């Protein structure tokens, strides 16, 4: 599948730029937008530890900065035999721009290890519609 190969290559390339001097845990992410654009990101740590950002956050920010709002597929690539799934905060970040069809691919250097939907990673989630419902109820 061409898109998946491209995403894999983009995440692998982004990971080589990861700035992770503190954890030494490099992560790359790449996403395919609804219009076919590919955006990538890597983790960017900081001497003030909590300020560091995840690879997924970088890829999503690049997508939004390009004027896009919808993730068709996102691939997260890290090292090791075990799976590195998005952290809780990144699940919520993905949730904002995902739909039921969005695929979340977990990979290491050898390839894809697993694929999830956002509902599998973040069930019963809070999202834009939840806020909207609350606004309507207040009127
Ligand atoms: N990290 C990511 O970039 N994405 C994930 O899905 C998991 C964790 C980063 C954050 C931090 O720079 C390092 O990995 C160790 O937690």
Tab-separated table of C-alpha atoms and ligand atoms in Angstrom:
chain	number	residue	atom	x	y	z
A	1	UNK	CA	0.000	0.000	0.000
A	2	UNK	CA	1.625	3.201	-1.221
A	3	UNK	CA	0.326	5.606	1.413
A	4	UNK	CA	1.428	3.330	4.231
A	5	UNK	CA	4.916	2.965	2.753
A	6	UNK	CA	5.172	6.732	2.418
A	7	UNK	CA	4.007	7.265	5.971
A	8	UNK	CA	6.496	4.716	7.237
A	9	UNK	CA	9.352	6.411	5.370
A	10	UNK	CA	8.273	9.868	6.579
A	11	UNK	CA	8.076	8.721	10.224
A	12	UNK	CA	11.435	6.965	9.963
A	13	UNK	CA	13.025	10.124	8.532
A	14	UNK	CA	11.413	12.397	11.142
A	15	UNK	CA	12.615	10.115	13.926
A	16	UNK	CA	16.220	10.683	12.872
A	17	UNK	CA	15.674	14.367	13.802
A	18	UNK	CA	14.172	13.647	17.221
A	19	UNK	CA	15.604	15.860	19.960
A	20	UNK	CA	15.602	13.487	22.912
A	21	UNK	CA	18.799	14.065	24.907
A	22	UNK	CA	17.052	13.373	28.229
A	23	UNK	CA	15.043	10.216	27.592
A	24	UNK	CA	17.191	9.042	24.669
A	25	UNK	CA	13.921	7.672	23.317
A	26	UNK	CA	13.457	8.847	19.740
A	27	UNK	CA	9.994	8.833	18.212
A	28	UNK	CA	8.814	9.718	14.723
A	29	UNK	CA	5.248	10.207	13.560
A	30	UNK	CA	3.715	10.811	10.172
A	31	UNK	CA	0.122	11.321	9.186
A	32	UNK	CA	-1.893	11.212	6.015
A	33	UNK	CA	-4.541	13.928	5.878
A	34	UNK	CA	-7.960	13.547	4.309
A	35	UNK	CA	-6.734	15.390	1.214
A	36	UNK	CA	-3.655	13.173	0.811
A	37	UNK	CA	-1.052	15.397	2.421
A	38	UNK	CA	1.724	13.858	4.506
A	39	UNK	CA	2.931	15.641	7.645
A	40	UNK	CA	5.581	14.412	10.021
A	41	UNK	CA	6.947	15.208	13.444
A	42	UNK	CA	9.434	14.024	16.039
A	43	UNK	CA	9.638	14.397	19.785
A	44	UNK	CA	11.307	17.599	20.954
A	45	UNK	CA	12.423	17.470	24.574
A	46	UNK	CA	13.423	20.369	26.791
A	47	UNK	CA	15.706	20.936	29.782
A	48	UNK	CA	12.495	21.947	31.557
A	49	UNK	CA	11.170	18.403	31.173
A	50	UNK	CA	7.384	18.971	31.044
A	51	UNK	CA	7.794	21.378	28.141
A	52	UNK	CA	8.870	18.582	25.787
A	53	UNK	CA	6.501	17.604	23.004
A	54	UNK	CA	5.658	14.255	21.431
A	55	UNK	CA	6.167	13.276	17.808
A	56	UNK	CA	2.421	13.062	17.247
A	57	UNK	CA	1.946	16.630	18.457
A	58	UNK	CA	4.503	17.850	15.916
A	59	UNK	CA	2.867	16.030	13.019
A	60	UNK	CA	-0.590	17.287	13.985
A	61	UNK	CA	0.671	20.863	14.354
A	62	UNK	CA	2.229	20.672	10.862
A	63	UNK	CA	-1.086	19.427	9.439
A	64	UNK	CA	-3.070	22.200	11.093
A	65	UNK	CA	-0.536	24.844	10.033
A	66	UNK	CA	-1.039	23.702	6.431
A	67	UNK	CA	-4.770	24.355	6.785
A	68	UNK	CA	-5.910	20.757	7.166
A	69	UNK	CA	-8.251	19.381	9.799
A	70	UNK	CA	-8.701	15.664	9.239
A	71	UNK	CA	-6.425	12.671	9.870
A	72	UNK	CA	-6.970	9.678	7.635
A	73	UNK	CA	-4.060	7.672	9.006
A	74	UNK	CA	-1.303	8.325	11.529
A	75	UNK	CA	1.781	6.190	12.054
A	76	UNK	CA	3.913	6.284	15.192
A	77	UNK	CA	7.390	4.780	15.000
A	78	UNK	CA	9.746	4.079	17.886
A	79	UNK	CA	12.391	1.535	18.727
A	80	UNK	CA	12.126	-1.808	20.480
A	81	UNK	CA	10.222	-5.037	20.126
A	82	UNK	CA	7.275	-3.902	22.231
A	83	UNK	CA	4.646	-1.509	20.935
A	84	UNK	CA	4.904	2.227	21.557
A	85	UNK	CA	1.326	3.464	21.443
A	86	UNK	CA	0.507	7.181	21.757
A	87	UNK	CA	0.510	8.625	25.272
A	88	UNK	CA	-2.792	9.713	26.802
A	89	UNK	CA	-2.379	13.347	25.808
A	90	UNK	CA	-1.588	12.385	22.214
A	91	UNK	CA	-4.613	10.097	22.054
A	92	UNK	CA	-6.664	13.177	22.876
A	93	UNK	CA	-4.772	15.259	20.286
A	94	UNK	CA	-5.449	12.636	17.625
A	95	UNK	CA	-9.076	12.418	18.760
A	96	UNK	CA	-9.634	16.074	17.870
A	97	UNK	CA	-8.930	15.441	14.175
A	98	UNK	CA	-9.918	11.766	13.858
A	99	UNK	CA	-13.080	9.964	12.864
A	100	UNK	CA	-14.218	6.347	13.083
A	101	UNK	CA	-12.296	5.546	9.881
A	102	UNK	CA	-8.979	6.989	11.087
A	103	UNK	CA	-6.290	4.319	11.358
A	104	UNK	CA	-3.581	4.618	13.999
A	105	UNK	CA	-0.586	2.506	13.012
A	106	UNK	CA	2.052	1.461	15.521
A	107	UNK	CA	5.449	0.617	14.078
A	108	UNK	CA	9.044	-0.105	14.833
A	109	UNK	CA	11.928	-0.102	12.360
A	110	UNK	CA	10.863	-3.526	11.084
A	111	UNK	CA	7.363	-2.485	10.098
A	112	UNK	CA	3.789	-2.138	11.326
A	113	UNK	CA	3.046	-3.955	14.582
A	114	UNK	CA	-0.626	-3.103	15.095
A	115	UNK	CA	-3.421	-0.862	13.881
A	116	UNK	CA	-6.068	0.761	16.062
A	117	UNK	CA	-9.064	3.049	15.767
A	118	UNK	CA	-9.274	6.097	18.009
A	119	UNK	CA	-12.212	4.510	19.818
A	120	UNK	CA	-10.023	1.545	20.726
A	121	UNK	CA	-7.278	3.782	22.093
A	122	UNK	CA	-9.574	6.341	23.710
A	123	UNK	CA	-13.023	4.900	24.386
A	124	UNK	CA	-15.906	7.102	25.524
A	125	UNK	CA	-13.775	10.113	24.672
A	126	UNK	CA	-14.392	13.798	25.133
A	127	UNK	CA	-14.457	15.647	21.823
A	128	UNK	CA	-15.740	18.668	19.912
A	129	UNK	CA	-19.309	17.347	19.855
A	130	UNK	CA	-19.337	17.036	23.647
A	131	UNK	CA	-18.568	20.742	23.957
A	132	UNK	CA	-21.129	21.600	21.317
A	133	UNK	CA	-23.852	19.659	23.163
A	134	UNK	CA	-23.071	21.561	26.342
A	135	UNK	CA	-23.336	24.880	24.481
A	136	UNK	CA	-26.755	23.940	23.108
A	137	UNK	CA	-27.962	22.856	26.545
A	138	UNK	CA	-26.992	26.255	27.989
A	139	UNK	CA	-29.076	28.172	25.445
B	1	LIG	N1	6.944	10.120	23.086
B	1	LIG	C1	6.432	10.457	21.858
B	1	LIG	O1	6.977	11.315	21.166
B	1	LIG	N2	5.326	9.803	21.427
B	1	LIG	C2	4.740	8.763	22.072
B	1	LIG	O2	3.767	8.221	21.576
B	1	LIG	C3	5.285	8.297	23.352
B	1	LIG	C4	6.342	9.144	23.958
B	1	LIG	C5	8.173	10.778	23.528
B	1	LIG	C6	8.027	11.800	24.622
B	1	LIG	C7	9.409	11.822	25.207
B	1	LIG	O3	10.213	12.722	24.471
B	1	LIG	C8	9.928	10.409	24.995
B	1	LIG	O4	9.091	9.828	24.012
B	1	LIG	C9	9.924	9.561	26.240
B	1	LIG	O5	8.688	9.580	26.849
